[in-house]
Each structure stands twice: as C-alpha cells, then as structure tokens.
Amino acid sequence: MTQDVIALTPQMPDTRTLLAGLHAGGPDLRVGEAGGGSVVQLCTAGGQALVSVEAPRYVQVPGEVARLLGPGVDAESPVWWTEARAAGAVEGAGRLAGSFAGRLNAVHGGTVWPREAGHTDVVAGLADAVVEATPMGVDLLTDEAAVVVQGRPVVAATTWLTDVVRNAARTGRELQIVTPPGTRLTFPARTLLDGLPSRWVVHDPECGYYDGLSGTVLRWDRGRFTPAPGDGPRLASAFRPRPGAEGERQLLLSIRTVHPADEHLLLGGALEQAWRTLTGAPPAGWSTAEPVNVPWSPRQLTDLARTRARRSLPTWTVAVGAPDRPAIATTRTVRTGAGVEEHITLAVGHGADAAADTLAELAEALSVRHGLATMIGQLRTARADLTVPAHHEPPPVPLTFTLGPDAVAELGKDRLGRDHTAFAPARLGPAARPALHHTLGDGTDPAAARQRLRQINEHMSAGTR
C-alpha cells in the first residue's frame, strides 16, 4: 500500500529546505519531475519514482486540515501543506517520505501527518531498488484499469487524484480506488467519480473485496475488480447499515445555470446565492482540488474559467463553507452553444432540514438574477459531515424541481402549468417570464416523490415532441 505523508508548516518551505528534504535518501538518488513540473520525484538510479512530492499549497481556508486529516492534527489554517506520496511496492519508500516531511518540519516548525511518520534520518540503500514502472502515477496499471491504493482515513479530490482521473479517462481505463473498510470519501471525491468508469474497492479482512458504493462483492478478474459471479449481485455483509447517522441529514442540490458568454460575465453568483440562502454566509473558499486553499473569489474563479475556455477546456472546482456549518460543492463550468453553463452540485450538512424550507426562496432568486435553467432539491439520511462511508446509506428523496424561465418559455408556460393540474407548480419571478417550482414532498414519502418527479419529466418530454 502506498503511504502519504504530509508536512504542515507555518512557513513556506524554501528552496534550501526542500533540497535538504530531497537528500533524505542520500546522494545516490536521482531527482526528477512530473506533472509539468508541479511534482518532484525521488527516483532510483534507474529513474523509477520512490517518492512523489507535490508543490506546497498555502491553505488559507479555516477547517480544511481537520476536515481532511481529522480533528486531532495540531495544525490550523493558514498553513503550508506539502504532500509526499511513497511507492508502496518498495520497502523503505514510506520512511523516505517520512524523512522528507520530517526535515521540512524540523526547519520550519509545524507537524507531520501521520505524526509517527516524521523523522530526519537518512534512508539509505534505495538507489538500486527494483521498482516496476507504473505510468500515470498509479499503483497498478493494466489494459483495463488504473488501480490506486489509499490508506488514509479520508480520500479527497487532491491534485494528484484529479490528474489520475483525467489520465484514466483519456486512456479508456476504469479508475479503481482500493481502501481499507474504515476509509471515507469526501463529497468532491465522490462526485469526481460520477460520469466515468470507476469503482471504489473496499478490502475488508473478513469478507474480502466489495464495492464501497453499492456493496457488491468483487473479485479480481482479467486486469480489474469485477462483480463476483453468481445468479445476481451479492452484497457484502460489511455493507449493511450502521447505527449512528439516523438523526443526521444532507440537503443535496443539483443546479444548472446558463449565462451569455460576454465580457461582463461573473461566475459563482448562483453558488454564492445558494450558500447565503441555505447557510447565512458565502462560501469560505474555493480551489481546483482538495484541500481547498484559496478564499472565496468569484472574480478569480471567472478568470480561471475564461482562461481554460480559450483552450476549449471545462473548469472543475470545489468550494467549502465554514467549519461550524458543513457545506461543500463542486462546479463544472463549460462553454456550449447556449452560452456558459455552470453545473453545480451542493451539499449542506447540519441544519439540512431547516435549509430545505428555503428552496422556493432560493429558486426565485436564482431564476431572477442568476440564469437558472433547472434545479433539483433532495434530502437524505446520511452523515452531516458530508463524507461518504463504505456502507449502506439510504438514497436521497426528491423535494423540489424548478424549471427556469427560458426552459419554461421554450416548452410553453401555459401548457406546463395548466394541462396537468396535479403538478400545481408555483410561478416564481415576473409574470411575463416565470420559473415553475414544483414541490414533490417533504422527504417522508420517497415513492410518492419519485413518482411525481417521473410524471413531471414525462409531461415535459411529451411537450417537446
């Protein structure tokens, strides 16, 4: 298993300290680069990476260290986060990563995570280690899958993992993340896996391998983990529901907005409006990966998206809220024929039930001021800290569905609002250009809410034919 070691320092690691860290393996190791220069590698004499070190990140957003590493870590933002990832196939590589991090800690103060990994000893004898080449920075690469092994308690959408996701998709491979049973995924890591071939593989010592999201028993077959053979999917006993989250809720929003692609465009307004309406404050920070390290800035977000759009690239970002009110979102911004689209997935933890009462207010604000196309609100019984465990959680229950003014105009507001009286949507915004807001239920009757949403979708589909 690979080992991740993180140096958390109050000062930016300077060049001299980084060089001292890179000499943790003695003078015989080579230093290389990867990721376009954003990753420095300690390599064997033959050039195979033993430890990969990401560029230090200045984490200015409160609560990020505790969110990703646990409340017991003696470090708080602002802090410099320097992450080293050791190759799991080489004995001693983990100690090499620990020595690199420990040397940064010795010079600049702070701490090392995990605490027991940090030291300053020279780790000799690795220059001639035999390391099997694994392109793309993964632990195992086959024709079918890119397999990464993670031992940390929370798997986040780090810069390294987002690069692995892109490379796996580019080469047509399925991404498979292997973890112990106690590991959880962050909400961005979970959403990052949506929409592409991927699997979260949990290795449980008692029941073997199973899918952490579906519970399906897995086996290794022809270069990847696949469902074990049988008359149908078999569920692992370790996937059964666990006590503890019965009173916890998550409010989930899927929001799509469309804006004119002009020089006056400022992105992030819809996300900030949703955050303020549901939590009483704007997002605390944003970034293109976790940990989220930059204070919230719609202008900076817009500048990044505009730069990437010039190269015909979408922009994927993460935003987080204050530690005392868990909320987290991912946004995919892309230029289309309709303009500039934002696809927002937002989750709110503590206070989710109260926040759900404000969805009509939010829908009206988004439709009037922020180019709302569609919004779906859902409520689920799940961890209020918004992480995803490797056991069963009930699926979300639809609460509301909103159709923005342009979509209503295209489909015909009179037909959508009157032809099917059972839908009885509320009309939001100006009478000439209303949005239609459907209340599907209060979260207590999942079957009725899903049936109602299906009827609305069928009604809308019939209007387009």
XYZ file of C-alpha atoms in Angstrom:
465
model
C 0.000 0.000 0.000
C 1.263 3.458 -0.819
C 1.907 5.816 2.053
C 1.011 9.503 2.048
C 2.924 11.783 4.388
C 2.097 15.481 4.765
C 4.248 18.261 6.210
C 2.155 21.081 7.705
C 4.361 24.121 8.299
C 3.582 27.735 9.274
C 6.176 28.987 6.793
C 6.593 28.218 3.106
C 9.302 25.578 2.595
C 12.155 27.439 0.913
C 14.414 26.016 -1.766
C 17.191 25.128 0.660
C 14.822 23.208 2.946
C 13.224 21.382 0.039
C 16.692 20.338 -1.172
C 17.556 19.093 2.315
C 14.365 17.059 2.254
C 15.170 15.663 -1.151
C 18.531 14.434 0.180
C 16.762 12.242 2.726
C 17.751 9.221 0.668
C 21.418 10.130 0.365
C 23.394 11.339 -2.658
C 22.714 8.291 -4.861
C 19.035 9.001 -5.523
C 18.020 10.978 -8.577
C 15.632 13.930 -8.579
C 13.096 14.148 -11.402
C 9.931 15.993 -12.313
C 6.396 15.031 -13.300
C 3.062 16.742 -13.838
C 4.563 19.523 -15.915
C 6.937 20.441 -13.082
C 4.287 20.539 -10.322
C 5.563 17.244 -8.837
C 9.160 16.497 -7.801
C 10.202 12.844 -7.570
C 12.916 11.000 -5.669
C 13.966 8.210 -8.031
C 16.180 5.142 -8.123
C 19.347 5.152 -10.182
C 17.237 3.653 -12.966
C 14.791 6.563 -12.859
C 11.784 4.906 -11.209
C 9.953 7.060 -8.665
C 10.191 6.159 -4.975
C 8.517 9.294 -3.583
C 6.494 11.959 -5.403
C 6.269 15.393 -3.766
C 3.570 17.883 -4.768
C 4.260 21.610 -4.764
C 3.467 23.208 -1.386
C -0.093 24.578 -1.110
C -0.891 27.560 1.106
C -4.143 26.545 2.802
C -5.861 29.745 3.946
C -9.370 28.308 4.450
C -10.299 27.549 8.093
C -11.140 23.948 8.941
C -9.556 22.252 5.923
C -6.834 20.444 7.868
C -9.308 18.962 10.356
C -11.832 18.132 7.614
C -9.354 16.019 5.661
C -6.959 14.731 8.325
C -9.080 14.618 11.479
C -9.583 16.883 14.491
C -6.521 15.590 16.352
C -3.954 17.174 13.988
C -2.062 20.008 15.681
C -2.246 22.500 12.795
C -4.717 25.136 11.687
C -5.059 27.410 8.682
C -3.255 29.315 7.364
C -0.649 26.601 6.880
C 1.617 25.294 4.124
C 0.594 21.771 3.051
C 3.365 19.735 1.364
C 2.387 16.185 0.450
C 4.725 13.279 -0.301
C 3.444 10.013 -1.756
C 5.645 6.912 -1.357
C 5.601 3.949 -3.741
C 4.003 1.035 -1.923
C 5.969 -1.618 -3.779
C 9.321 -0.651 -2.224
C 10.125 -1.335 1.411
C 11.649 1.810 2.829
C 9.912 4.260 0.485
C 7.459 5.179 3.231
C 10.330 6.015 5.587
C 11.883 8.105 2.820
C 8.678 10.136 2.504
C 8.594 10.499 6.303
C 12.156 11.793 6.375
C 11.394 14.341 3.656
C 8.407 15.654 5.630
C 10.255 15.500 8.959
C 13.087 17.643 7.615
C 10.634 20.338 6.495
C 9.058 20.191 9.951
C 12.451 20.422 11.699
C 13.362 23.644 9.871
C 10.022 25.429 9.658
C 8.102 24.032 12.628
C 4.588 22.680 12.438
C 3.786 18.994 12.358
C 3.805 15.884 10.193
C 0.775 13.734 9.373
C 0.666 10.957 10.380
C 2.669 12.135 13.377
C 4.552 8.852 13.792
C 5.820 9.009 10.189
C 8.023 12.088 10.641
C 11.771 11.792 11.279
C 15.049 13.194 9.915
C 17.144 10.034 9.410
C 18.872 9.301 6.128
C 17.131 6.368 4.418
C 19.971 4.718 2.525
C 20.117 1.743 0.201
C 17.209 2.579 -2.105
C 19.137 3.739 -5.173
C 19.234 0.187 -6.580
C 15.732 -0.822 -5.500
C 13.715 -2.633 -8.135
C 10.554 -0.666 -8.875
C 8.089 -1.760 -11.511
C 7.258 1.179 -13.766
C 3.658 2.332 -13.351
C 2.781 5.112 -15.783
C 0.178 7.724 -14.755
C 1.378 7.653 -11.133
C -0.882 4.749 -10.129
C -0.108 1.616 -8.113
C -1.128 -0.884 -10.792
C -1.856 -0.298 -14.460
C -3.494 -2.917 -16.669
C -5.142 -2.718 -20.070
C -8.498 -2.461 -18.301
C -7.922 -0.420 -15.166
C -5.822 2.156 -13.347
C -5.674 0.993 -9.718
C -4.673 3.271 -6.844
C -4.363 2.160 -3.225
C -5.182 4.664 -0.480
C -4.654 4.065 3.240
C -5.668 7.475 4.583
C -8.902 7.801 6.583
C -10.437 10.293 4.132
C -9.796 10.128 0.376
C -10.016 13.624 -1.083
C -10.030 15.016 -4.619
C -6.379 16.054 -4.430
C -4.396 17.435 -7.349
C -2.799 14.027 -7.771
C -6.118 12.165 -7.813
C -7.752 14.602 -10.263
C -4.783 14.062 -12.595
C -5.206 10.276 -12.291
C -8.930 10.633 -13.108
C -8.175 12.648 -16.257
C -5.473 10.226 -17.425
C -7.644 7.167 -16.803
C -10.475 8.708 -18.829
C -8.071 9.749 -21.589
C -6.700 6.213 -21.964
C -10.092 4.486 -21.719
C -9.356 2.708 -18.451
C -11.591 2.230 -15.430
C -10.321 4.005 -12.314
C -10.384 1.755 -9.240
C -9.583 3.150 -5.781
C -8.746 0.481 -3.189
C -9.084 1.357 0.512
C -9.495 -0.253 3.950
C -13.086 -0.535 5.263
C -12.859 2.487 7.591
C -11.965 4.930 4.839
C -14.465 7.573 3.694
C -14.638 9.662 0.524
C -15.090 13.403 0.549
C -18.114 14.709 -1.328
C -15.893 16.121 -4.147
C -14.051 12.805 -4.459
C -17.401 11.038 -4.763
C -18.703 13.437 -7.422
C -15.377 13.270 -9.261
C -16.030 9.567 -9.888
C -19.519 10.185 -11.313
C -19.866 10.083 -15.061
C -16.808 7.940 -15.825
C -15.971 4.248 -15.464
C -14.803 3.931 -11.865
C -15.130 1.787 -8.779
C -14.424 2.224 -5.079
C -12.992 -1.121 -3.955
C -13.035 -1.822 -0.215
C -10.769 -4.542 1.145
C -12.406 -5.967 4.253
C -10.339 -8.596 6.133
C -13.473 -10.580 6.988
C -15.445 -10.578 3.725
C -12.859 -9.774 1.060
C -13.404 -7.127 -1.588
C -16.641 -5.219 -2.189
C -17.875 -2.055 -3.887
C -17.967 0.779 -1.346
C -20.942 2.475 -3.014
C -23.175 -0.472 -3.931
C -21.969 -3.248 -1.601
C -21.465 -5.689 -4.482
C -18.955 -8.459 -3.725
C -15.952 -8.154 -6.065
C -13.126 -10.293 -7.325
C -10.003 -9.601 -9.401
C -10.556 -10.881 -12.930
C -8.731 -10.133 -16.180
C -6.998 -6.998 -15.034
C -9.646 -5.314 -12.880
C -12.081 -5.784 -9.999
C -15.472 -7.014 -11.224
C -18.648 -8.368 -9.533
C -18.200 -11.908 -8.288
C -20.012 -14.487 -10.449
C -23.425 -15.724 -9.418
C -27.114 -15.518 -10.252
C -27.063 -11.820 -9.399
C -25.036 -9.241 -7.464
C -24.124 -10.463 -3.995
C -23.977 -7.885 -1.202
C -21.119 -7.952 1.290
C -22.127 -8.338 4.917
C -19.832 -5.412 5.790
C -22.029 -3.100 3.676
C -25.034 -3.408 5.995
C -26.365 -0.143 7.508
C -24.544 1.090 10.586
C -26.079 2.864 13.592
C -25.172 6.462 14.270
C -26.469 8.578 11.369
C -30.224 8.187 11.915
C -30.650 11.778 13.071
C -28.258 13.296 10.525
C -29.349 14.778 7.193
C -27.889 16.092 3.961
C -29.627 18.538 1.659
C -28.458 17.994 -1.933
C -28.944 20.473 -4.764
C -28.252 19.980 -8.458
C -28.282 23.379 -10.175
C -27.692 24.227 -13.827
C -27.335 27.836 -14.927
C -26.787 29.343 -18.390
C -25.204 32.764 -18.987
C -24.395 34.853 -22.069
C -20.734 34.463 -22.989
C -19.680 38.118 -22.837
C -17.002 40.216 -21.164
C -19.338 41.224 -18.334
C -19.892 37.677 -17.093
C -19.018 36.985 -13.448
C -19.311 33.334 -12.447
C -20.053 31.976 -8.992
C -23.105 34.147 -8.334
C -25.565 31.238 -8.321
C -23.385 29.204 -5.958
C -22.911 32.149 -3.603
C -26.663 32.879 -3.647
C -27.414 29.264 -2.747
C -24.802 29.282 0.017
C -26.106 32.502 1.571
C -29.727 31.354 1.391
C -29.047 27.950 2.944
C -26.317 28.776 5.489
C -26.447 32.539 6.027
C -22.914 33.147 4.715
C -20.957 32.893 1.434
C -18.526 30.033 0.700
C -15.327 30.236 2.740
C -13.013 29.141 -0.055
C -12.559 27.543 -3.454
C -9.916 25.630 -5.392
C -9.401 23.231 -8.278
C -8.640 20.380 -5.845
C -8.632 19.486 -2.166
C -7.524 20.801 0.249
C -9.445 23.945 -0.651
C -6.828 26.620 -0.123
C -7.981 29.986 -1.542
C -10.545 32.402 -0.020
C -13.794 32.656 -1.991
C -13.461 34.951 -5.027
C -15.946 34.938 -7.949
C -13.534 37.151 -9.921
C -10.636 34.709 -9.627
C -12.938 31.802 -10.457
C -14.171 33.623 -13.571
C -10.633 34.447 -14.701
C -9.628 30.790 -14.442
C -12.700 29.574 -16.347
C -12.160 32.188 -19.075
C -8.512 31.161 -19.478
C -9.428 27.487 -19.773
C -12.323 28.207 -22.150
C -9.845 29.796 -24.595
C -8.290 26.308 -24.824
C -11.742 24.662 -25.098
C -11.341 23.128 -21.635
C -14.033 22.866 -18.942
C -13.276 24.067 -15.410
C -13.907 21.845 -12.362
C -13.767 23.492 -8.938
C -14.524 22.782 -5.289
C -15.960 25.206 -2.715
C -16.320 24.745 1.050
C -18.080 26.584 3.863
C -17.239 27.456 7.441
C -16.389 24.536 9.773
C -19.414 25.154 12.017
C -21.861 24.826 9.110
C -20.733 21.958 6.831
C -21.415 22.683 3.184
C -19.427 21.708 0.121
C -19.928 21.955 -3.628
C -18.398 21.055 -6.949
C -18.946 23.108 -10.084
C -18.230 22.204 -13.694
C -18.164 25.253 -15.982
C -18.250 24.685 -19.724
C -18.823 26.750 -22.874
C -21.698 25.396 -25.004
C -23.835 26.602 -27.877
C -26.275 28.058 -25.334
C -23.588 30.154 -23.630
C -21.584 29.477 -20.460
C -23.105 26.728 -18.324
C -22.455 26.056 -14.641
C -23.313 22.572 -13.345
C -23.370 22.852 -9.546
C -23.726 20.050 -7.014
C -24.104 21.409 -3.485
C -24.450 19.507 -0.208
C -25.392 21.018 3.153
C -24.963 19.091 6.414
C -26.056 20.319 9.844
C -29.376 22.134 9.580
C -30.309 20.446 6.308
C -33.978 20.123 7.322
C -34.282 23.843 8.062
C -32.420 24.741 4.866
C -34.890 22.679 2.821
C -37.652 25.098 3.854
C -35.968 27.899 1.892
C -35.789 26.142 -1.501
C -38.647 28.159 -3.048
C -36.940 31.388 -1.966
C -33.672 30.172 -3.463
C -35.327 29.044 -6.703
C -36.846 32.516 -7.205
C -33.546 34.305 -6.559
C -31.674 32.029 -8.971
C -34.309 32.362 -11.712
C -34.489 36.167 -11.478
C -30.789 37.023 -11.060
C -28.563 34.065 -11.926
C -29.715 32.378 -15.148
C -31.330 29.307 -13.597
C -32.096 26.530 -16.077
C -33.015 23.702 -13.692
C -32.718 22.871 -10.004
C -33.491 19.659 -8.133
C -33.521 19.569 -4.325
C -33.192 16.274 -2.433
C -32.957 15.220 1.235
C -31.222 12.153 2.548
C -30.370 10.458 5.828
C -26.583 10.488 5.798
C -23.544 11.833 7.613
C -23.849 15.528 8.379
C -20.081 15.958 7.833
C -20.790 15.174 4.139
C -18.268 12.341 3.802
C -19.219 9.035 2.175
C -18.677 5.821 4.216
C -18.225 2.332 2.792
C -21.605 1.080 3.982
C -25.237 1.482 3.019
C -26.918 4.879 3.228
C -30.499 5.457 2.036
C -30.842 7.091 -1.384
C -31.904 10.755 -1.474
C -35.590 11.669 -1.591
C -36.649 14.352 -4.124
C -38.078 17.501 -2.532
C -38.408 20.084 -5.308
C -37.935 20.564 -9.027
C -37.598 24.014 -10.629
C -37.634 24.873 -14.313
C -36.030 28.204 -15.201
C -37.682 30.987 -17.250
C -36.009 30.172 -20.591
C -36.936 26.485 -20.390
C -40.499 27.395 -19.404
C -40.773 29.767 -22.365
C -39.427 27.133 -24.744
C -41.858 24.446 -23.575
C -44.821 26.778 -23.075
C -45.631 28.001 -19.578
C -49.417 27.701 -20.012
C -49.209 24.058 -21.016
C -46.704 23.196 -18.292
C -48.665 24.975 -15.607
C -52.256 24.130 -16.503
C -52.507 20.991 -18.639
C -51.754 18.748 -15.676
C -53.388 20.217 -12.587
C -51.882 17.570 -10.325
C -48.482 19.270 -10.752
C -49.717 22.665 -9.433
C -46.323 24.412 -9.712
C -45.694 27.760 -8.085
C -44.860 30.568 -10.522
C -41.784 32.485 -9.418
C -40.469 35.796 -10.679
C -42.020 38.144 -13.263
C -45.401 37.076 -14.634
C -44.144 37.508 -18.212
C -41.141 35.227 -17.652
C -41.882 32.941 -14.702
C -39.988 29.970 -13.396
C -42.067 26.953 -12.363
C -41.304 25.472 -8.950
C -42.720 22.027 -8.112
C -42.895 20.744 -4.544
C -42.545 16.961 -4.658
C -42.916 16.161 -0.963
C -41.379 16.718 2.454
C -38.907 13.833 2.386
C -41.118 11.368 4.277
C -42.633 9.507 1.280
C -39.825 8.550 -1.147
C -42.015 6.508 -3.520
C -44.602 9.267 -3.984
C -41.922 11.933 -4.506
C -40.082 9.892 -7.134
C -43.347 9.055 -8.917
C -44.276 12.722 -9.035
C -40.876 13.664 -10.461
C -41.229 10.946 -13.136
C -44.654 12.313 -14.104
C -43.286 15.823 -14.457
C -40.386 14.616 -16.616
C -42.780 12.627 -18.819
C -45.083 15.627 -19.117
C -42.175 17.844 -20.157
C -40.852 15.240 -22.607
C -44.264 14.984 -24.232
C -44.206 18.744 -24.760
C -41.008 18.550 -26.787
C -42.303 16.001 -29.257
